[in-house]
């Protein structure tokens, strides 16, 4: 069955280190998204991509970057991890851009990141 | 993007219908209403979406008012496994971005 996976599921790192979180989907979806979730804030959009070589900033993109070299993967990189980036990160994908009723996002299981 | 307003929490007895309200008074005519839920620390799970007409699937029903300024998600026979945070989202027109609010914590009690 097609799915979306994230790795690692848990990560502890130190302030200043570079960290990359992986997201892989097997639906052949064009659209992929990264969110973070903190207590009291719900989910907030970090970056998103509508296809290979396309990346866009979300509402909380500072300190994060993404690259899209193929359809299946959208890795999220924290260039220099900060304690404020301790959070749960969710990746999502959807199969269509803008066409009515066909752009449901499907979420991965999440990565819990702790920055010490 | 239209913003949504939901109650912070609600209780429901097991076996009863759970009715979760959502206000989206600034919604545009071509924006859809989506509902997701998040059980404990899992990834959000899609439930249902609609534009103008009421919708029903195997999980729930979505009732949208005629003026589209509010909607209600109905879980017809709530079970303990339906305890979760439920998010009402309005999809930005022509974009796939979803803006999640704080949601409603539904507590289903025996």
PDB file of C-alpha atoms in Angstrom:
ATOM      1  CA  UNK A   1       0.000   0.000   0.000  1.00  0.00           C
ATOM      2  CA  UNK A   2       1.126   3.533  -0.705  1.00  0.00           C
ATOM      3  CA  UNK A   3       2.225   5.463   2.358  1.00  0.00           C
ATOM      4  CA  UNK A   4       4.164   8.365   3.765  1.00  0.00           C
ATOM      5  CA  UNK A   5       6.997   7.733   6.191  1.00  0.00           C
ATOM      6  CA  UNK A   6       9.239   9.902   8.317  1.00  0.00           C
ATOM      7  CA  UNK A   7      12.611   9.202   9.846  1.00  0.00           C
ATOM      8  CA  UNK A   8      13.885   9.261  12.419  1.00  0.00           C
ATOM      9  CA  UNK A   9      10.833   9.076  14.685  1.00  0.00           C
ATOM     10  CA  UNK A  10      12.797  10.544  17.578  1.00  0.00           C
ATOM     11  CA  UNK A  11      15.936  12.666  17.501  1.00  0.00           C
ATOM     12  CA  UNK A  12      17.977  14.397  20.168  1.00  0.00           C
ATOM     13  CA  UNK A  13      20.618  16.849  19.051  1.00  0.00           C
ATOM     14  CA  UNK A  14      22.675  19.727  20.364  1.00  0.00           C
ATOM     15  CA  UNK A  15      22.366  23.417  19.702  1.00  0.00           C
ATOM     16  CA  UNK A  16      24.248  24.490  16.595  1.00  0.00           C
ATOM     17  CA  UNK A  17      24.277  21.114  14.859  1.00  0.00           C
ATOM     18  CA  UNK A  18      22.803  20.553  11.428  1.00  0.00           C
ATOM     19  CA  UNK A  19      19.887  18.140  11.417  1.00  0.00           C
ATOM     20  CA  UNK A  20      17.992  16.598   8.511  1.00  0.00           C
ATOM     21  CA  UNK A  21      14.578  15.006   8.853  1.00  0.00           C
ATOM     22  CA  UNK A  22      13.487  12.665   6.100  1.00  0.00           C
ATOM     23  CA  UNK A  23      10.067  12.379   4.495  1.00  0.00           C
ATOM     24  CA  UNK A  24       9.256   9.769   1.859  1.00  0.00           C
ATOM     25  CA  UNK A  25       5.946   9.096   0.111  1.00  0.00           C
ATOM     26  CA  UNK A  26       5.032   6.360  -2.325  1.00  0.00           C
ATOM     27  CA  UNK A  27       1.806   7.879  -3.686  1.00  0.00           C
ATOM     28  CA  UNK A  28       3.628   9.747  -6.459  1.00  0.00           C
ATOM     29  CA  UNK A  29       2.100  12.961  -5.102  1.00  0.00           C
ATOM     30  CA  UNK A  30       3.329  16.233  -6.553  1.00  0.00           C
ATOM     31  CA  UNK A  31       2.727  18.278  -3.405  1.00  0.00           C
ATOM     32  CA  UNK A  32       4.618  17.860  -0.154  1.00  0.00           C
ATOM     33  CA  UNK A  33       4.559  19.874   3.059  1.00  0.00           C
ATOM     34  CA  UNK A  34       6.367  20.229   6.357  1.00  0.00           C
ATOM     35  CA  UNK A  35       4.638  21.366   9.552  1.00  0.00           C
ATOM     36  CA  UNK A  36       5.725  21.748  13.130  1.00  0.00           C
ATOM     37  CA  UNK A  37       3.462  21.323  16.113  1.00  0.00           C
ATOM     38  CA  UNK A  38       3.985  22.935  19.478  1.00  0.00           C
ATOM     39  CA  UNK A  39       1.691  23.075  22.469  1.00  0.00           C
ATOM     40  CA  UNK A  40      -0.747  25.950  22.097  1.00  0.00           C
ATOM     41  CA  UNK A  41       0.007  26.563  18.420  1.00  0.00           C
ATOM     42  CA  UNK A  42      -1.619  23.714  16.526  1.00  0.00           C
ATOM     43  CA  UNK A  43       0.229  22.876  13.286  1.00  0.00           C
ATOM     44  CA  UNK A  44       2.205  25.568  11.496  1.00  0.00           C
ATOM     45  CA  UNK A  45       3.465  25.351   7.924  1.00  0.00           C
ATOM     46  CA  UNK A  46       7.253  25.497   7.497  1.00  0.00           C
ATOM     47  CA  UNK A  47       7.911  24.792   3.811  1.00  0.00           C
ATOM     48  CA  UNK A  48       6.086  23.221   0.906  1.00  0.00           C
ATOM     49  CA  UNK A  49       6.766  21.995  -2.604  1.00  0.00           C
ATOM     50  CA  UNK A  50       4.505  21.599  -5.618  1.00  0.00           C
ATOM     51  CA  UNK A  51       6.953  19.448  -7.578  1.00  0.00           C
ATOM     52  CA  UNK A  52      10.556  18.602  -8.322  1.00  0.00           C
ATOM     53  CA  UNK A  53      12.844  21.624  -7.965  1.00  0.00           C
ATOM     54  CA  UNK A  54       9.994  23.693  -6.512  1.00  0.00           C
ATOM     55  CA  UNK A  55      10.147  24.914  -2.893  1.00  0.00           C
ATOM     56  CA  UNK A  56       8.247  27.634  -1.051  1.00  0.00           C
ATOM     57  CA  UNK A  57       8.361  29.206   2.383  1.00  0.00           C
ATOM     58  CA  UNK A  58       5.541  28.783   4.846  1.00  0.00           C
ATOM     59  CA  UNK A  59       4.666  30.888   7.867  1.00  0.00           C
ATOM     60  CA  UNK A  60       7.568  29.720  10.084  1.00  0.00           C
ATOM     61  CA  UNK A  61      10.403  29.037   7.643  1.00  0.00           C
ATOM     62  CA  UNK A  62      13.293  30.849   9.373  1.00  0.00           C
ATOM     63  CA  UNK A  63      16.085  28.415  10.271  1.00  0.00           C
ATOM     64  CA  UNK A  64      14.765  25.674   7.979  1.00  0.00           C
ATOM     65  CA  UNK A  65      15.398  24.662   4.391  1.00  0.00           C
ATOM     66  CA  UNK A  66      14.093  22.011   2.000  1.00  0.00           C
ATOM     67  CA  UNK A  67      15.102  20.659  -1.374  1.00  0.00           C
ATOM     68  CA  UNK A  68      13.107  18.551  -3.833  1.00  0.00           C
ATOM     69  CA  UNK A  69      15.245  16.456  -6.148  1.00  0.00           C
ATOM     70  CA  UNK A  70      12.641  13.769  -6.838  1.00  0.00           C
ATOM     71  CA  UNK A  71       8.909  13.238  -6.425  1.00  0.00           C
ATOM     72  CA  UNK A  72       9.109  10.892  -3.441  1.00  0.00           C
ATOM     73  CA  UNK A  73      11.252  12.839  -0.977  1.00  0.00           C
ATOM     74  CA  UNK A  74      11.253  16.216   0.742  1.00  0.00           C
ATOM     75  CA  UNK A  75      13.971  16.365   3.423  1.00  0.00           C
ATOM     76  CA  UNK A  76      13.799  19.161   5.987  1.00  0.00           C
ATOM     77  CA  UNK A  77      17.126  20.602   7.175  1.00  0.00           C
ATOM     78  CA  UNK A  78      17.762  22.647  10.265  1.00  0.00           C
ATOM     79  CA  UNK A  79      20.950  24.479   9.378  1.00  0.00           C
ATOM     80  CA  UNK A  80      21.955  25.264  12.968  1.00  0.00           C
ATOM     81  CA  UNK A  81      19.569  23.729  15.464  1.00  0.00           C
ATOM     82  CA  UNK A  82      18.210  25.966  18.219  1.00  0.00           C
ATOM     83  CA  UNK A  83      16.300  25.073  21.365  1.00  0.00           C
ATOM     84  CA  UNK A  84      13.287  26.931  19.939  1.00  0.00           C
ATOM     85  CA  UNK A  85      13.130  24.276  17.242  1.00  0.00           C
ATOM     86  CA  UNK A  86      12.322  21.537  19.720  1.00  0.00           C
ATOM     87  CA  UNK A  87       9.004  20.335  18.390  1.00  0.00           C
ATOM     88  CA  UNK A  88       7.116  17.552  16.650  1.00  0.00           C
ATOM     89  CA  UNK A  89       7.494  17.700  12.885  1.00  0.00           C
ATOM     90  CA  UNK A  90       4.928  16.344  10.456  1.00  0.00           C
ATOM     91  CA  UNK A  91       5.313  15.773   6.770  1.00  0.00           C
ATOM     92  CA  UNK A  92       2.299  15.625   4.441  1.00  0.00           C
ATOM     93  CA  UNK A  93       1.607  15.069   0.769  1.00  0.00           C
ATOM     94  CA  UNK A  94      -1.289  15.636  -1.598  1.00  0.00           C
ATOM     95  CA  UNK A  95      -1.923  14.564  -5.135  1.00  0.00           C
ATOM     96  CA  UNK A  96      -3.321  17.599  -6.876  1.00  0.00           C
ATOM     97  CA  UNK A  97      -2.855  21.321  -7.023  1.00  0.00           C
ATOM     98  CA  UNK A  98      -6.039  23.322  -6.781  1.00  0.00           C
ATOM     99  CA  UNK A  99      -8.439  20.990  -8.520  1.00  0.00           C
ATOM    100  CA  UNK A 100     -11.619  20.974  -6.472  1.00  0.00           C
ATOM    101  CA  UNK A 101     -12.083  18.087  -4.121  1.00  0.00           C
ATOM    102  CA  UNK A 102      -8.838  16.332  -4.967  1.00  0.00           C
ATOM    103  CA  UNK A 103      -6.169  17.871  -2.786  1.00  0.00           C
ATOM    104  CA  UNK A 104      -6.567  16.104   0.516  1.00  0.00           C
ATOM    105  CA  UNK A 105      -3.338  16.084   2.483  1.00  0.00           C
ATOM    106  CA  UNK A 106      -2.138  12.847   4.059  1.00  0.00           C
ATOM    107  CA  UNK A 107       0.185  13.075   7.023  1.00  0.00           C
ATOM    108  CA  UNK A 108       3.121  11.023   8.187  1.00  0.00           C
ATOM    109  CA  UNK A 109       3.553   9.741  11.761  1.00  0.00           C
ATOM    110  CA  UNK A 110       5.777  12.618  12.852  1.00  0.00           C
ATOM    111  CA  UNK A 111       9.318  13.134  14.151  1.00  0.00           C
ATOM    112  CA  UNK A 112       9.878  14.299  17.701  1.00  0.00           C
ATOM    113  CA  UNK A 113      12.975  16.516  17.761  1.00  0.00           C
ATOM    114  CA  UNK A 114      14.669  17.699  20.935  1.00  0.00           C
ATOM    115  CA  UNK A 115      17.414  20.312  20.758  1.00  0.00           C
ATOM    116  CA  UNK A 116      19.522  20.521  23.923  1.00  0.00           C
TER     117      UNK A 116
ATOM    118  CA  UNK B   1      -7.379  32.713   3.905  1.00  0.00           C
ATOM    119  CA  UNK B   2     -10.516  32.389   5.957  1.00  0.00           C
ATOM    120  CA  UNK B   3      -9.960  31.740   9.627  1.00  0.00           C
ATOM    121  CA  UNK B   4     -11.975  29.332  11.671  1.00  0.00           C
ATOM    122  CA  UNK B   5     -13.290  29.435  15.219  1.00  0.00           C
ATOM    123  CA  UNK B   6     -13.940  26.275  17.214  1.00  0.00           C
ATOM    124  CA  UNK B   7     -14.740  25.580  20.862  1.00  0.00           C
ATOM    125  CA  UNK B   8     -11.718  24.547  22.854  1.00  0.00           C
ATOM    126  CA  UNK B   9     -13.243  21.320  24.145  1.00  0.00           C
ATOM    127  CA  UNK B  10     -16.418  19.248  24.155  1.00  0.00           C
ATOM    128  CA  UNK B  11     -17.658  16.154  25.917  1.00  0.00           C
ATOM    129  CA  UNK B  12     -19.774  13.403  24.421  1.00  0.00           C
ATOM    130  CA  UNK B  13     -21.197  10.187  25.842  1.00  0.00           C
ATOM    131  CA  UNK B  14     -20.158   6.971  24.138  1.00  0.00           C
ATOM    132  CA  UNK B  15     -22.745   5.847  21.593  1.00  0.00           C
ATOM    133  CA  UNK B  16     -24.192   9.322  21.212  1.00  0.00           C
ATOM    134  CA  UNK B  17     -23.775  11.628  18.254  1.00  0.00           C
ATOM    135  CA  UNK B  18     -20.968  14.139  18.576  1.00  0.00           C
ATOM    136  CA  UNK B  19     -21.685  17.498  16.936  1.00  0.00           C
ATOM    137  CA  UNK B  20     -18.628  19.691  16.505  1.00  0.00           C
ATOM    138  CA  UNK B  21     -19.284  23.281  15.375  1.00  0.00           C
ATOM    139  CA  UNK B  22     -17.024  25.558  13.376  1.00  0.00           C
ATOM    140  CA  UNK B  23     -17.414  29.191  12.402  1.00  0.00           C
ATOM    141  CA  UNK B  24     -15.774  30.469   9.209  1.00  0.00           C
ATOM    142  CA  UNK B  25     -17.608  33.733   8.589  1.00  0.00           C
ATOM    143  CA  UNK B  26     -15.006  35.116   6.151  1.00  0.00           C
ATOM    144  CA  UNK B  27     -14.935  32.103   3.868  1.00  0.00           C
ATOM    145  CA  UNK B  28     -14.827  32.806   0.138  1.00  0.00           C
ATOM    146  CA  UNK B  29     -17.205  31.237  -2.337  1.00  0.00           C
ATOM    147  CA  UNK B  30     -14.593  28.900  -3.788  1.00  0.00           C
ATOM    148  CA  UNK B  31     -13.017  27.738  -0.532  1.00  0.00           C
ATOM    149  CA  UNK B  32     -13.627  24.264   0.826  1.00  0.00           C
ATOM    150  CA  UNK B  33     -14.157  23.286   4.439  1.00  0.00           C
ATOM    151  CA  UNK B  34     -11.998  20.374   5.602  1.00  0.00           C
ATOM    152  CA  UNK B  35     -12.053  18.401   8.820  1.00  0.00           C
ATOM    153  CA  UNK B  36      -9.106  16.499  10.237  1.00  0.00           C
ATOM    154  CA  UNK B  37      -8.532  14.886  13.594  1.00  0.00           C
ATOM    155  CA  UNK B  38      -5.428  14.086  15.579  1.00  0.00           C
ATOM    156  CA  UNK B  39      -5.410  11.243  18.041  1.00  0.00           C
ATOM    157  CA  UNK B  40      -2.842  11.715  20.786  1.00  0.00           C
ATOM    158  CA  UNK B  41       0.512  12.382  19.083  1.00  0.00           C
ATOM    159  CA  UNK B  42      -0.262  10.751  15.739  1.00  0.00           C
ATOM    160  CA  UNK B  43      -0.302  12.571  12.418  1.00  0.00           C
ATOM    161  CA  UNK B  44      -3.554  14.356  11.528  1.00  0.00           C
ATOM    162  CA  UNK B  45      -6.111  12.110   9.871  1.00  0.00           C
ATOM    163  CA  UNK B  46      -8.415  13.281   7.093  1.00  0.00           C
ATOM    164  CA  UNK B  47     -12.126  12.967   7.882  1.00  0.00           C
ATOM    165  CA  UNK B  48     -14.233  14.801   5.321  1.00  0.00           C
ATOM    166  CA  UNK B  49     -14.518  17.950   3.245  1.00  0.00           C
ATOM    167  CA  UNK B  50     -17.204  19.934   1.434  1.00  0.00           C
ATOM    168  CA  UNK B  51     -18.000  23.100  -0.488  1.00  0.00           C
ATOM    169  CA  UNK B  52     -21.718  23.874  -0.315  1.00  0.00           C
ATOM    170  CA  UNK B  53     -23.649  20.641  -0.015  1.00  0.00           C
ATOM    171  CA  UNK B  54     -23.801  18.396   2.995  1.00  0.00           C
ATOM    172  CA  UNK B  55     -21.440  15.459   2.758  1.00  0.00           C
ATOM    173  CA  UNK B  56     -21.339  12.014   4.314  1.00  0.00           C
ATOM    174  CA  UNK B  57     -18.778   9.248   4.309  1.00  0.00           C
ATOM    175  CA  UNK B  58     -18.035   6.191   6.412  1.00  0.00           C
ATOM    176  CA  UNK B  59     -16.550   8.281   9.189  1.00  0.00           C
ATOM    177  CA  UNK B  60     -18.777  11.327   9.548  1.00  0.00           C
ATOM    178  CA  UNK B  61     -21.239  13.815   8.118  1.00  0.00           C
ATOM    179  CA  UNK B  62     -20.546  17.448   7.332  1.00  0.00           C
ATOM    180  CA  UNK B  63     -23.357  19.993   7.487  1.00  0.00           C
ATOM    181  CA  UNK B  64     -22.617  23.399   5.936  1.00  0.00           C
ATOM    182  CA  UNK B  65     -25.049  26.275   6.448  1.00  0.00           C
ATOM    183  CA  UNK B  66     -26.596  27.872   3.407  1.00  0.00           C
ATOM    184  CA  UNK B  67     -24.572  31.068   3.841  1.00  0.00           C
ATOM    185  CA  UNK B  68     -21.445  28.890   4.359  1.00  0.00           C
ATOM    186  CA  UNK B  69     -20.407  30.875   7.412  1.00  0.00           C
ATOM    187  CA  UNK B  70     -20.447  27.855   9.669  1.00  0.00           C
ATOM    188  CA  UNK B  71     -20.418  24.083   9.581  1.00  0.00           C
ATOM    189  CA  UNK B  72     -20.906  21.099  11.871  1.00  0.00           C
ATOM    190  CA  UNK B  73     -19.065  17.808  11.864  1.00  0.00           C
ATOM    191  CA  UNK B  74     -21.225  14.938  13.066  1.00  0.00           C
ATOM    192  CA  UNK B  75     -19.876  11.648  14.355  1.00  0.00           C
ATOM    193  CA  UNK B  76     -23.089   9.612  14.472  1.00  0.00           C
ATOM    194  CA  UNK B  77     -22.127   7.110  17.159  1.00  0.00           C
ATOM    195  CA  UNK B  78     -19.078   8.278  19.043  1.00  0.00           C
ATOM    196  CA  UNK B  79     -16.746   5.686  20.535  1.00  0.00           C
ATOM    197  CA  UNK B  80     -13.879   6.039  22.975  1.00  0.00           C
ATOM    198  CA  UNK B  81     -11.495   5.813  20.019  1.00  0.00           C
ATOM    199  CA  UNK B  82     -12.964   9.049  18.655  1.00  0.00           C
ATOM    200  CA  UNK B  83     -11.376  10.984  21.521  1.00  0.00           C
ATOM    201  CA  UNK B  84      -9.080  13.381  19.671  1.00  0.00           C
ATOM    202  CA  UNK B  85      -8.498  16.980  18.659  1.00  0.00           C
ATOM    203  CA  UNK B  86     -10.669  17.907  15.687  1.00  0.00           C
ATOM    204  CA  UNK B  87      -9.538  20.617  13.295  1.00  0.00           C
ATOM    205  CA  UNK B  88     -11.792  22.620  11.020  1.00  0.00           C
ATOM    206  CA  UNK B  89      -9.809  24.073   8.123  1.00  0.00           C
ATOM    207  CA  UNK B  90     -10.632  26.292   5.186  1.00  0.00           C
ATOM    208  CA  UNK B  91      -8.475  25.543   2.180  1.00  0.00           C
ATOM    209  CA  UNK B  92      -6.881  28.475   0.446  1.00  0.00           C
ATOM    210  CA  UNK B  93      -8.253  28.784  -3.088  1.00  0.00           C
ATOM    211  CA  UNK B  94      -6.015  27.166  -5.704  1.00  0.00           C
ATOM    212  CA  UNK B  95      -3.444  26.254  -3.120  1.00  0.00           C
ATOM    213  CA  UNK B  96      -2.850  23.121  -1.148  1.00  0.00           C
ATOM    214  CA  UNK B  97      -1.786  24.868   2.011  1.00  0.00           C
ATOM    215  CA  UNK B  98      -3.815  24.067   5.095  1.00  0.00           C
ATOM    216  CA  UNK B  99      -3.937  26.445   8.016  1.00  0.00           C
ATOM    217  CA  UNK B 100      -4.624  24.596  11.249  1.00  0.00           C
ATOM    218  CA  UNK B 101      -6.124  26.413  14.213  1.00  0.00           C
ATOM    219  CA  UNK B 102      -6.179  25.117  17.752  1.00  0.00           C
ATOM    220  CA  UNK B 103      -9.044  22.685  17.138  1.00  0.00           C
ATOM    221  CA  UNK B 104     -11.614  21.163  19.489  1.00  0.00           C
ATOM    222  CA  UNK B 105     -10.627  18.507  21.991  1.00  0.00           C
ATOM    223  CA  UNK B 106     -13.437  15.951  21.941  1.00  0.00           C
ATOM    224  CA  UNK B 107     -13.637  13.773  25.027  1.00  0.00           C
ATOM    225  CA  UNK B 108     -15.810  10.703  24.561  1.00  0.00           C
ATOM    226  CA  UNK B 109     -16.807   9.306  27.935  1.00  0.00           C
ATOM    227  CA  UNK B 110     -18.175   5.853  28.845  1.00  0.00           C
TER     228      UNK B 110
END
